PDB file of C-alpha atoms in Angstrom:
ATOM      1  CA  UNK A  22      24.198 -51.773  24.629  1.00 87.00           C
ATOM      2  CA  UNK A  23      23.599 -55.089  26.550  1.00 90.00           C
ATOM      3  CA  UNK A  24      25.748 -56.912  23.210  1.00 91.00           C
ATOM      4  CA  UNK A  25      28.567 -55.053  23.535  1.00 89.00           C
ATOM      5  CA  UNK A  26      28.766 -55.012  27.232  1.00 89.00           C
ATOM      6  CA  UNK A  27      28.406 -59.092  26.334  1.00 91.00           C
ATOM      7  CA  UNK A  28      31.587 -58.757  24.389  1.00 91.00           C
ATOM      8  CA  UNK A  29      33.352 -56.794  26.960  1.00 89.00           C
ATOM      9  CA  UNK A  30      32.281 -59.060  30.125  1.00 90.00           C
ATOM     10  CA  UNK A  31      33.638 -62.199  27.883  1.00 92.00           C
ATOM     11  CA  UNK A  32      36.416 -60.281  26.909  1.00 91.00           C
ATOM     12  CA  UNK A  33      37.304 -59.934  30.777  1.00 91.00           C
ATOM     13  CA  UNK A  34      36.920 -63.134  31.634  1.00 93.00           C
ATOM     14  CA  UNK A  35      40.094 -63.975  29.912  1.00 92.00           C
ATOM     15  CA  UNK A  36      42.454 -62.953  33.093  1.00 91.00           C
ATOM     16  CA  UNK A  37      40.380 -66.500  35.421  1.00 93.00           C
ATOM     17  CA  UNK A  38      39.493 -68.936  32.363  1.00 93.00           C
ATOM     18  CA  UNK A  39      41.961 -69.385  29.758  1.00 92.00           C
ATOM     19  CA  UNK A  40      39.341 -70.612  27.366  1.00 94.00           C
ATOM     20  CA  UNK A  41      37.759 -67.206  26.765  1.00 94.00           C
ATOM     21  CA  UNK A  42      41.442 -66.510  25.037  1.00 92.00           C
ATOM     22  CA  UNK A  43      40.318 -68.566  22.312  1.00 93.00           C
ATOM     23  CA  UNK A  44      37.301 -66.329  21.479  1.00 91.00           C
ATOM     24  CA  UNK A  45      37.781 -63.830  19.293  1.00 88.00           C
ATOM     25  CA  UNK A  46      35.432 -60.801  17.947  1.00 88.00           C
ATOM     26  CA  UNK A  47      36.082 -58.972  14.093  1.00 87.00           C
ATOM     27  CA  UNK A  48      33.439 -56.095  14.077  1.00 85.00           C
ATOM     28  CA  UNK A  49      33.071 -55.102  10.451  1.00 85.00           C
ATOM     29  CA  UNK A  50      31.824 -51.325   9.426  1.00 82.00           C
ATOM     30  CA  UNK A  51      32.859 -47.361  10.172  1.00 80.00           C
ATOM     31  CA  UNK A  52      32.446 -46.460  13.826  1.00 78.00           C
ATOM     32  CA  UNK A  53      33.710 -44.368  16.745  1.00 74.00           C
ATOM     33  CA  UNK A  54      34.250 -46.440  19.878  1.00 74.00           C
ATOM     34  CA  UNK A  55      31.917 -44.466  21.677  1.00 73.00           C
ATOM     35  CA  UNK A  56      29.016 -45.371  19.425  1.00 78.00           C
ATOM     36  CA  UNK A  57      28.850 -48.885  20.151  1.00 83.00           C
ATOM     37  CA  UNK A  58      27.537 -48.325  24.086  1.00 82.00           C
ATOM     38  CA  UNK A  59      25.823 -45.392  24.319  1.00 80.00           C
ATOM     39  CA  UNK A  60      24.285 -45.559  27.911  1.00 82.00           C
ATOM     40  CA  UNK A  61      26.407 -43.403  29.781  1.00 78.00           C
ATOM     41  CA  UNK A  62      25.420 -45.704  33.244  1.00 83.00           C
ATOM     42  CA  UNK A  63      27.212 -48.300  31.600  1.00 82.00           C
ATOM     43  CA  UNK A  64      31.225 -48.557  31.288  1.00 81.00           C
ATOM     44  CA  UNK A  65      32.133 -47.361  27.282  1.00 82.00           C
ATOM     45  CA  UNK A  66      33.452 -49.922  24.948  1.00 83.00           C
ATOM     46  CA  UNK A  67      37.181 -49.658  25.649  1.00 82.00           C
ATOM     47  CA  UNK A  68      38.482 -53.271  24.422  1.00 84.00           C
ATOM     48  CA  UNK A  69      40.175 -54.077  21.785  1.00 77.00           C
ATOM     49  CA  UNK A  70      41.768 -52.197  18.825  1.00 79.00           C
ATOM     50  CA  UNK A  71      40.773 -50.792  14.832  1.00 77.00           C
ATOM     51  CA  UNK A  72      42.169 -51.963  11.710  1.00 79.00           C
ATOM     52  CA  UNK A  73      42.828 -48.763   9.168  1.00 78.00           C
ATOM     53  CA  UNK A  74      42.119 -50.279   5.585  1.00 81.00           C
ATOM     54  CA  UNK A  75      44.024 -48.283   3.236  1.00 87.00           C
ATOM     55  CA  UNK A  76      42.654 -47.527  -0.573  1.00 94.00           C
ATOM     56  CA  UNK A  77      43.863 -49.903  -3.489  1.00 95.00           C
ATOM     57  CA  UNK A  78      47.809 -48.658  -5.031  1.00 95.00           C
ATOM     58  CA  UNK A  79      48.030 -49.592  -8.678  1.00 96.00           C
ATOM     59  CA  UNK A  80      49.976 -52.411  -8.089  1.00 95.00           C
ATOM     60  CA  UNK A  81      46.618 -53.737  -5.790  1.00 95.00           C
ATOM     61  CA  UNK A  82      44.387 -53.115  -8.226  1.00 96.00           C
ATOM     62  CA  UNK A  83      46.141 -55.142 -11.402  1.00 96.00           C
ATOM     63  CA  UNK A  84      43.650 -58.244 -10.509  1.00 96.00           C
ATOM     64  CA  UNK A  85      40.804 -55.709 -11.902  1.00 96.00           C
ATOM     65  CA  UNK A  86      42.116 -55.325 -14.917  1.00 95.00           C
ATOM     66  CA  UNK A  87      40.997 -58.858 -15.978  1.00 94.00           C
ATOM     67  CA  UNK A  88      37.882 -57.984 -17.157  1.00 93.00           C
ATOM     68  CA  UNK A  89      39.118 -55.076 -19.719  1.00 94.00           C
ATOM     69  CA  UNK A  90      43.059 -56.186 -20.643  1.00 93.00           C
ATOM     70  CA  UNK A  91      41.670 -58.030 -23.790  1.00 91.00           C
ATOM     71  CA  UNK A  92      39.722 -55.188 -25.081  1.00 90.00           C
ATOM     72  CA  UNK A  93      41.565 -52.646 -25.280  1.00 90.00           C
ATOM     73  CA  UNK A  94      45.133 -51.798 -26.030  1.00 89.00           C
ATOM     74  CA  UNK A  95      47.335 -50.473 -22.947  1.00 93.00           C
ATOM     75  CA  UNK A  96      44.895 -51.875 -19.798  1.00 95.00           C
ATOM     76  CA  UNK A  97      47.615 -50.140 -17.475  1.00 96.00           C
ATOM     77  CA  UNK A  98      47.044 -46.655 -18.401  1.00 96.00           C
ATOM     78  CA  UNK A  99      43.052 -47.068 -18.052  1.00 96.00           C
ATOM     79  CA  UNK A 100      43.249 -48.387 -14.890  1.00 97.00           C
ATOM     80  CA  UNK A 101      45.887 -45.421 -13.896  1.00 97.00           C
ATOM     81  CA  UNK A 102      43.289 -43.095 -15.324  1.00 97.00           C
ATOM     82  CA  UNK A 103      40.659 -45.298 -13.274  1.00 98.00           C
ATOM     83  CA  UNK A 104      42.442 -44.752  -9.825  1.00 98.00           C
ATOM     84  CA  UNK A 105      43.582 -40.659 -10.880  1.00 97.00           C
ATOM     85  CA  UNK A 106      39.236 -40.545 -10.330  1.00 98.00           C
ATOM     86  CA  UNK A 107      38.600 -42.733  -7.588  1.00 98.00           C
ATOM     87  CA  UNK A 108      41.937 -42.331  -5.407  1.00 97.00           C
ATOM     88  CA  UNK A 109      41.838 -46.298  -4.630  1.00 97.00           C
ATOM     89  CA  UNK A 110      38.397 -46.239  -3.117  1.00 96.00           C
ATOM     90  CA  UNK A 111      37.770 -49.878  -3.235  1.00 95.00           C
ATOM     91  CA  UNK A 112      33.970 -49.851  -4.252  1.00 96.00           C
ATOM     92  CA  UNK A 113      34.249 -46.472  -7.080  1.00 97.00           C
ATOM     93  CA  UNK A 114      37.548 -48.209  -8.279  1.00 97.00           C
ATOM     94  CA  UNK A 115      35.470 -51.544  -8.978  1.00 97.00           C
ATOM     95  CA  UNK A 116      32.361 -50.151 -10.083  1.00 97.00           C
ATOM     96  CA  UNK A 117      34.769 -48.155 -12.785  1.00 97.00           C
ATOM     97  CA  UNK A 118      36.816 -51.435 -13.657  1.00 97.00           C
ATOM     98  CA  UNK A 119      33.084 -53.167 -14.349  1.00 96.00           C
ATOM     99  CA  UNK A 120      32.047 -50.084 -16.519  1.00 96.00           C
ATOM    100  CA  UNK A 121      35.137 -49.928 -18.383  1.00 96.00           C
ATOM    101  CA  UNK A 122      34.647 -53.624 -18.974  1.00 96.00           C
ATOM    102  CA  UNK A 123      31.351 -53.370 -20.112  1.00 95.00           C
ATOM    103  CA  UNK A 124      31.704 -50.469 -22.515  1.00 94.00           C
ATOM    104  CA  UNK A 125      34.881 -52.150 -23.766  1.00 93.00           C
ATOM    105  CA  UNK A 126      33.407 -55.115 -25.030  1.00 91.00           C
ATOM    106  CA  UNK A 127      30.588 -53.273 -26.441  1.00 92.00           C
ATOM    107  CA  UNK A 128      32.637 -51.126 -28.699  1.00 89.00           C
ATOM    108  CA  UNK A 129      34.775 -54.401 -29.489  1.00 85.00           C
ATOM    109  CA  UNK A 130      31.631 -55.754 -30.638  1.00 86.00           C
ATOM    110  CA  UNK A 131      30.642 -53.118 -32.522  1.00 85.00           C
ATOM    111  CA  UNK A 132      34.305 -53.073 -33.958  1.00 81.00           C
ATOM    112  CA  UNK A 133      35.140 -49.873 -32.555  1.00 81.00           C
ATOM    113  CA  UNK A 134      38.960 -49.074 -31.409  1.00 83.00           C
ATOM    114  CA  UNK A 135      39.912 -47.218 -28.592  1.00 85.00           C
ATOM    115  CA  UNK A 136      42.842 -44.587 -29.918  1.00 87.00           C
ATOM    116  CA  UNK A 137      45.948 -45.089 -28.422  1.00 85.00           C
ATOM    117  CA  UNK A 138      47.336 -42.160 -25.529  1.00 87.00           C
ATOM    118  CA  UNK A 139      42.676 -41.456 -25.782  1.00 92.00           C
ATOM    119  CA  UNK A 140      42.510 -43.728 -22.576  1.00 93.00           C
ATOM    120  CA  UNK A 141      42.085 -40.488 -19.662  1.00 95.00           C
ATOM    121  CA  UNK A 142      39.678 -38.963 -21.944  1.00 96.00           C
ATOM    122  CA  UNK A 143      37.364 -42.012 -22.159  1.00 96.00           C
ATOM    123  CA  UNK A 144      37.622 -42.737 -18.448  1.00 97.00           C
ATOM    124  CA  UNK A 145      37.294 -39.038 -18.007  1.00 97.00           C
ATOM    125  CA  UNK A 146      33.781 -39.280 -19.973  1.00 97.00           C
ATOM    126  CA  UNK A 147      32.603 -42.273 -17.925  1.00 96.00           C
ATOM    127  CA  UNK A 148      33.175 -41.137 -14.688  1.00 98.00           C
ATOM    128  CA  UNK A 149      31.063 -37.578 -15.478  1.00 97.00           C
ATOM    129  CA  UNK A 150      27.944 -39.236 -17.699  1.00 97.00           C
ATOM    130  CA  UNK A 151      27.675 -42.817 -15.363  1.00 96.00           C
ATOM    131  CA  UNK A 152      28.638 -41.466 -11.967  1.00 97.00           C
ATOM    132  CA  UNK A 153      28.698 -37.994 -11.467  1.00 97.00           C
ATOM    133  CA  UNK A 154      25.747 -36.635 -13.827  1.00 96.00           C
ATOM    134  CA  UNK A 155      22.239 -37.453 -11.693  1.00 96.00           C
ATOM    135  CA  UNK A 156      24.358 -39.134  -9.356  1.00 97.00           C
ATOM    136  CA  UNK A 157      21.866 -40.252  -6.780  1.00 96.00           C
ATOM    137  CA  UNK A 158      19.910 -42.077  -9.231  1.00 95.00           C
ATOM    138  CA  UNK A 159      23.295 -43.719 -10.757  1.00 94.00           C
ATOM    139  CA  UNK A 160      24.638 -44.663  -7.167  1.00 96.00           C
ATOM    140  CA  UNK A 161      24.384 -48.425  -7.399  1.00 93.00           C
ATOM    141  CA  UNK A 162      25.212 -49.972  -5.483  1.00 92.00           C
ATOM    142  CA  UNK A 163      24.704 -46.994  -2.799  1.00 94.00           C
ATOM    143  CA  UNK A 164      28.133 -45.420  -2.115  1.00 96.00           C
ATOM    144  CA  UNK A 165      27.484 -41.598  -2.588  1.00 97.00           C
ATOM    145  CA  UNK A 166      24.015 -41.094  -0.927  1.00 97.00           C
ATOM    146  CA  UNK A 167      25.572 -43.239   2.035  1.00 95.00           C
ATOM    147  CA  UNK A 168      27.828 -40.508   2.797  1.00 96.00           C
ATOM    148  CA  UNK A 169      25.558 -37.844   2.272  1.00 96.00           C
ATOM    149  CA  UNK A 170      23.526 -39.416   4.880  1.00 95.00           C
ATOM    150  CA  UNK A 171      26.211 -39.602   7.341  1.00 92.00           C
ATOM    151  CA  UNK A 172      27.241 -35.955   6.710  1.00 94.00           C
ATOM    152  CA  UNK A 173      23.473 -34.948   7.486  1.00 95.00           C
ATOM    153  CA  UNK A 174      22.004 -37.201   9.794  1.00 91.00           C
ATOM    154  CA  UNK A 175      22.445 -35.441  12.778  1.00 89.00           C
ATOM    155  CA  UNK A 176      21.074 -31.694  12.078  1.00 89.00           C
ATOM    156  CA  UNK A 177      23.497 -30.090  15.116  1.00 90.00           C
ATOM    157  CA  UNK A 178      26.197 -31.587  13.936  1.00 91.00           C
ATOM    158  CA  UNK A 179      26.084 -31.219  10.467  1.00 95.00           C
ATOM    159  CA  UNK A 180      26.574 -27.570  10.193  1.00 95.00           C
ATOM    160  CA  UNK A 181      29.816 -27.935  11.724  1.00 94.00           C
ATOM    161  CA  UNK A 182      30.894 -30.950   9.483  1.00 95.00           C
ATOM    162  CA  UNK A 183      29.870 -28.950   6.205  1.00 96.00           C
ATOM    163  CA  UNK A 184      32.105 -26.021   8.019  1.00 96.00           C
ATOM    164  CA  UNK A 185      34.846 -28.510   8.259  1.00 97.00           C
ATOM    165  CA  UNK A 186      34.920 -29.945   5.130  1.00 97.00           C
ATOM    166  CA  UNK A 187      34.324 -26.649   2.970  1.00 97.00           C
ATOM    167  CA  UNK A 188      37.352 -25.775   5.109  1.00 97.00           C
ATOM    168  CA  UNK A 189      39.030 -28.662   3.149  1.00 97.00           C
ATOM    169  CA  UNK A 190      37.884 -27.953  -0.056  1.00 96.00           C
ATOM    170  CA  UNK A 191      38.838 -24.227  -0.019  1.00 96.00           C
ATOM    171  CA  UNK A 192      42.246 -24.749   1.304  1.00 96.00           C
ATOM    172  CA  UNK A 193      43.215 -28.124  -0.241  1.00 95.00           C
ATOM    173  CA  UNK A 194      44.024 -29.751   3.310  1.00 96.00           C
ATOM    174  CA  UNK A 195      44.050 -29.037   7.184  1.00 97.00           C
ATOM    175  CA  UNK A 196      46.522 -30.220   9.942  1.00 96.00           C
ATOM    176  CA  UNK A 197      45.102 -33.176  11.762  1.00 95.00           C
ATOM    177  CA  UNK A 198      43.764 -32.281  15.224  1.00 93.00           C
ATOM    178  CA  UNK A 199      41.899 -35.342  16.385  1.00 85.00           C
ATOM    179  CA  UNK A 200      38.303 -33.549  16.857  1.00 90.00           C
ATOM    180  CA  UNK A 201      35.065 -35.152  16.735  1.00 86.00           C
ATOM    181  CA  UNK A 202      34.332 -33.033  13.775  1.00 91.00           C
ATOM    182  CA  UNK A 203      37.326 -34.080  12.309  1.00 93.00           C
ATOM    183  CA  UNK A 204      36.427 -37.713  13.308  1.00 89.00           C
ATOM    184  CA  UNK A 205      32.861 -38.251  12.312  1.00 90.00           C
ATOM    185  CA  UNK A 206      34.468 -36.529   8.387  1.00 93.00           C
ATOM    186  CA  UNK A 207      37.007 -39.318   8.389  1.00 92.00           C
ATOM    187  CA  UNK A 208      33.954 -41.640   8.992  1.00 90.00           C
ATOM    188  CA  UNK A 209      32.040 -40.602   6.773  1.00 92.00           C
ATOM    189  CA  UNK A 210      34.921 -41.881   3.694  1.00 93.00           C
ATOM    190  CA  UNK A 211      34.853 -38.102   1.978  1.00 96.00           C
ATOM    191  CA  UNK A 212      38.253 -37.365   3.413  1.00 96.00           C
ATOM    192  CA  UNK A 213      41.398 -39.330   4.452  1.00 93.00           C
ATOM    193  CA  UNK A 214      44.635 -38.209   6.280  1.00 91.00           C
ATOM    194  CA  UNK A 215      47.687 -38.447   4.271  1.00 90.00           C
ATOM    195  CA  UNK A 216      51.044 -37.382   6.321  1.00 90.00           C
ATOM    196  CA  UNK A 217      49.332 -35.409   8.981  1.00 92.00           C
ATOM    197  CA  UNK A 218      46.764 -33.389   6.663  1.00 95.00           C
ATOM    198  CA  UNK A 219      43.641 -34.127   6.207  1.00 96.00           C
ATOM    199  CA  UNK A 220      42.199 -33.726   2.327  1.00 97.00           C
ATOM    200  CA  UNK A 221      39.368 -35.207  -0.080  1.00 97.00           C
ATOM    201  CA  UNK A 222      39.947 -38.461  -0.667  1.00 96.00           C
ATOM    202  CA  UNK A 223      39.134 -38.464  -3.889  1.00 97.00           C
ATOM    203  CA  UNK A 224      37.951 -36.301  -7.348  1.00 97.00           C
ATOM    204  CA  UNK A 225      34.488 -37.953  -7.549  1.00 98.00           C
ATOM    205  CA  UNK A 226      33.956 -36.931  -3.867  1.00 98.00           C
ATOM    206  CA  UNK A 227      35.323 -33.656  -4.825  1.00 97.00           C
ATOM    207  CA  UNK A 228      33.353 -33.172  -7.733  1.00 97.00           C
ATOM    208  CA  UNK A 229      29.613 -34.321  -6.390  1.00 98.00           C
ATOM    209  CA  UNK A 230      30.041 -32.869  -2.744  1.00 98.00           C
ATOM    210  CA  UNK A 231      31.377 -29.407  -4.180  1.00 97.00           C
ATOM    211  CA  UNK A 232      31.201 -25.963  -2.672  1.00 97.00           C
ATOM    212  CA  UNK A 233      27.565 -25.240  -4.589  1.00 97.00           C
ATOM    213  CA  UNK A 234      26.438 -28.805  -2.988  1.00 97.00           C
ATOM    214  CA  UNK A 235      27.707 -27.314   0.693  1.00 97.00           C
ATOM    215  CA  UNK A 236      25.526 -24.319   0.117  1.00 96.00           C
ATOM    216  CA  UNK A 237      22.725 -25.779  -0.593  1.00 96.00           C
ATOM    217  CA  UNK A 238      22.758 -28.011   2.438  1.00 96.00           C
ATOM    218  CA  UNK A 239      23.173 -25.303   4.708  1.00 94.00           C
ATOM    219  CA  UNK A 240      20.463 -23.068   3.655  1.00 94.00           C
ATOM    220  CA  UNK A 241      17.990 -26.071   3.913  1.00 91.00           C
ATOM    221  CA  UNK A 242      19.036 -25.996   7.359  1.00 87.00           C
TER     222      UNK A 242
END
């Protein structure tokens, strides 16, 4: 509390000493304004403004197709079949770059060819045996269990949340209302809002935190 009220009261200051306009304040992470002063005595944290980082487009992700491009024969259509899994999600989309370099070079190696038009099916095969099969023990770096633990830290809350997002799930996406539930989901990274509507934001998301994973959850609450 008393460092952001720090930021705020030097923030402030910038209407009598013109100096404070040269001090400037980049808060990096996933937050709701109201989280960062949370004694209700004190004035909220009301400054300032967020920066939306959008997922990586193909043409953003060419750069991570160094690694792979001299293994294998079209490096375009694996990293297509890279971003049809991870939606653009910066961290999946590079862990699946670094995997797809790795095993690439390995079968080079081992003077193995990857069939031309076979390049969904292989990403296809290392997305479900590296990341999705036992995922908690293959999230590393931690991704998935990070948003698991935002979806169930708070045990009120989370019943709603799951409510929310198996809401999502069934119906493929919901008009954007601007709840707290809706919020705190957003937060989390499992869904994104695309044209007014929110939805998954990606198939590994959709695939781990499925309807039998939602179930589960709830009746160990």
């Amino acid at each position: 509390n008393d460092f952001f009220a720090l930021i705020r009261a030097l923030h402030e200051q910038r209407t009598a000493e013109a100096r404070y306009r040269r001090l400037t304040w980049v808060l990096l992470g996933v937050v709701t304004p109201s989280d960062l002063i949370r004694d209700r005595k004190r004035t909220p944290f009301n400054i300032g403004h967020a920066i939306d980082l959008q997922d990586f487009h193909l043409e953003e992700a060419h750069p991570l197709m160094a690694g792979f491009q001299n293994w294998v024969p079209n490096p375009e259509a694996i990293l297509t079949a890279i971003l049809g899994w991870t939606g653009g999600q910066p961290l999946l989309t590079q862990k699946l770059c670094q995997l797809a370099t790795q095993k690439s070079r390995e079968a080079h190696q081992a003077d193995l060819r990857l069939p031309p038009g076979a390049e969904a099916t292989w990403i296809d095969d290392l997305v479900k045996t590296h990341i999705i099969a036992h995922w908690e023990a293959q999230d590393n770096p931690e991704h998935l269990r990070t948003i698991r633990n935002r979806l169930l830290m708070d045990e009120q809350r989370t019943p709603r949340l799951l409510g929310l997002y198996q809401r999502i799930l069934e119906q493929g996406r919901i008009p954007v209302d601007g709840s707290l539930e809706q919020t705190e989901l957003m937060l989390s990274g499992l869904v994104g809002m695309r044209q007014g509507q929110l939805q998954v934001k990606n198939r590994i998301y959709q695939s781990i935190f499925d309807i039998v994973w939602i179930q589960q959850q709830l009746a160990q609450l």
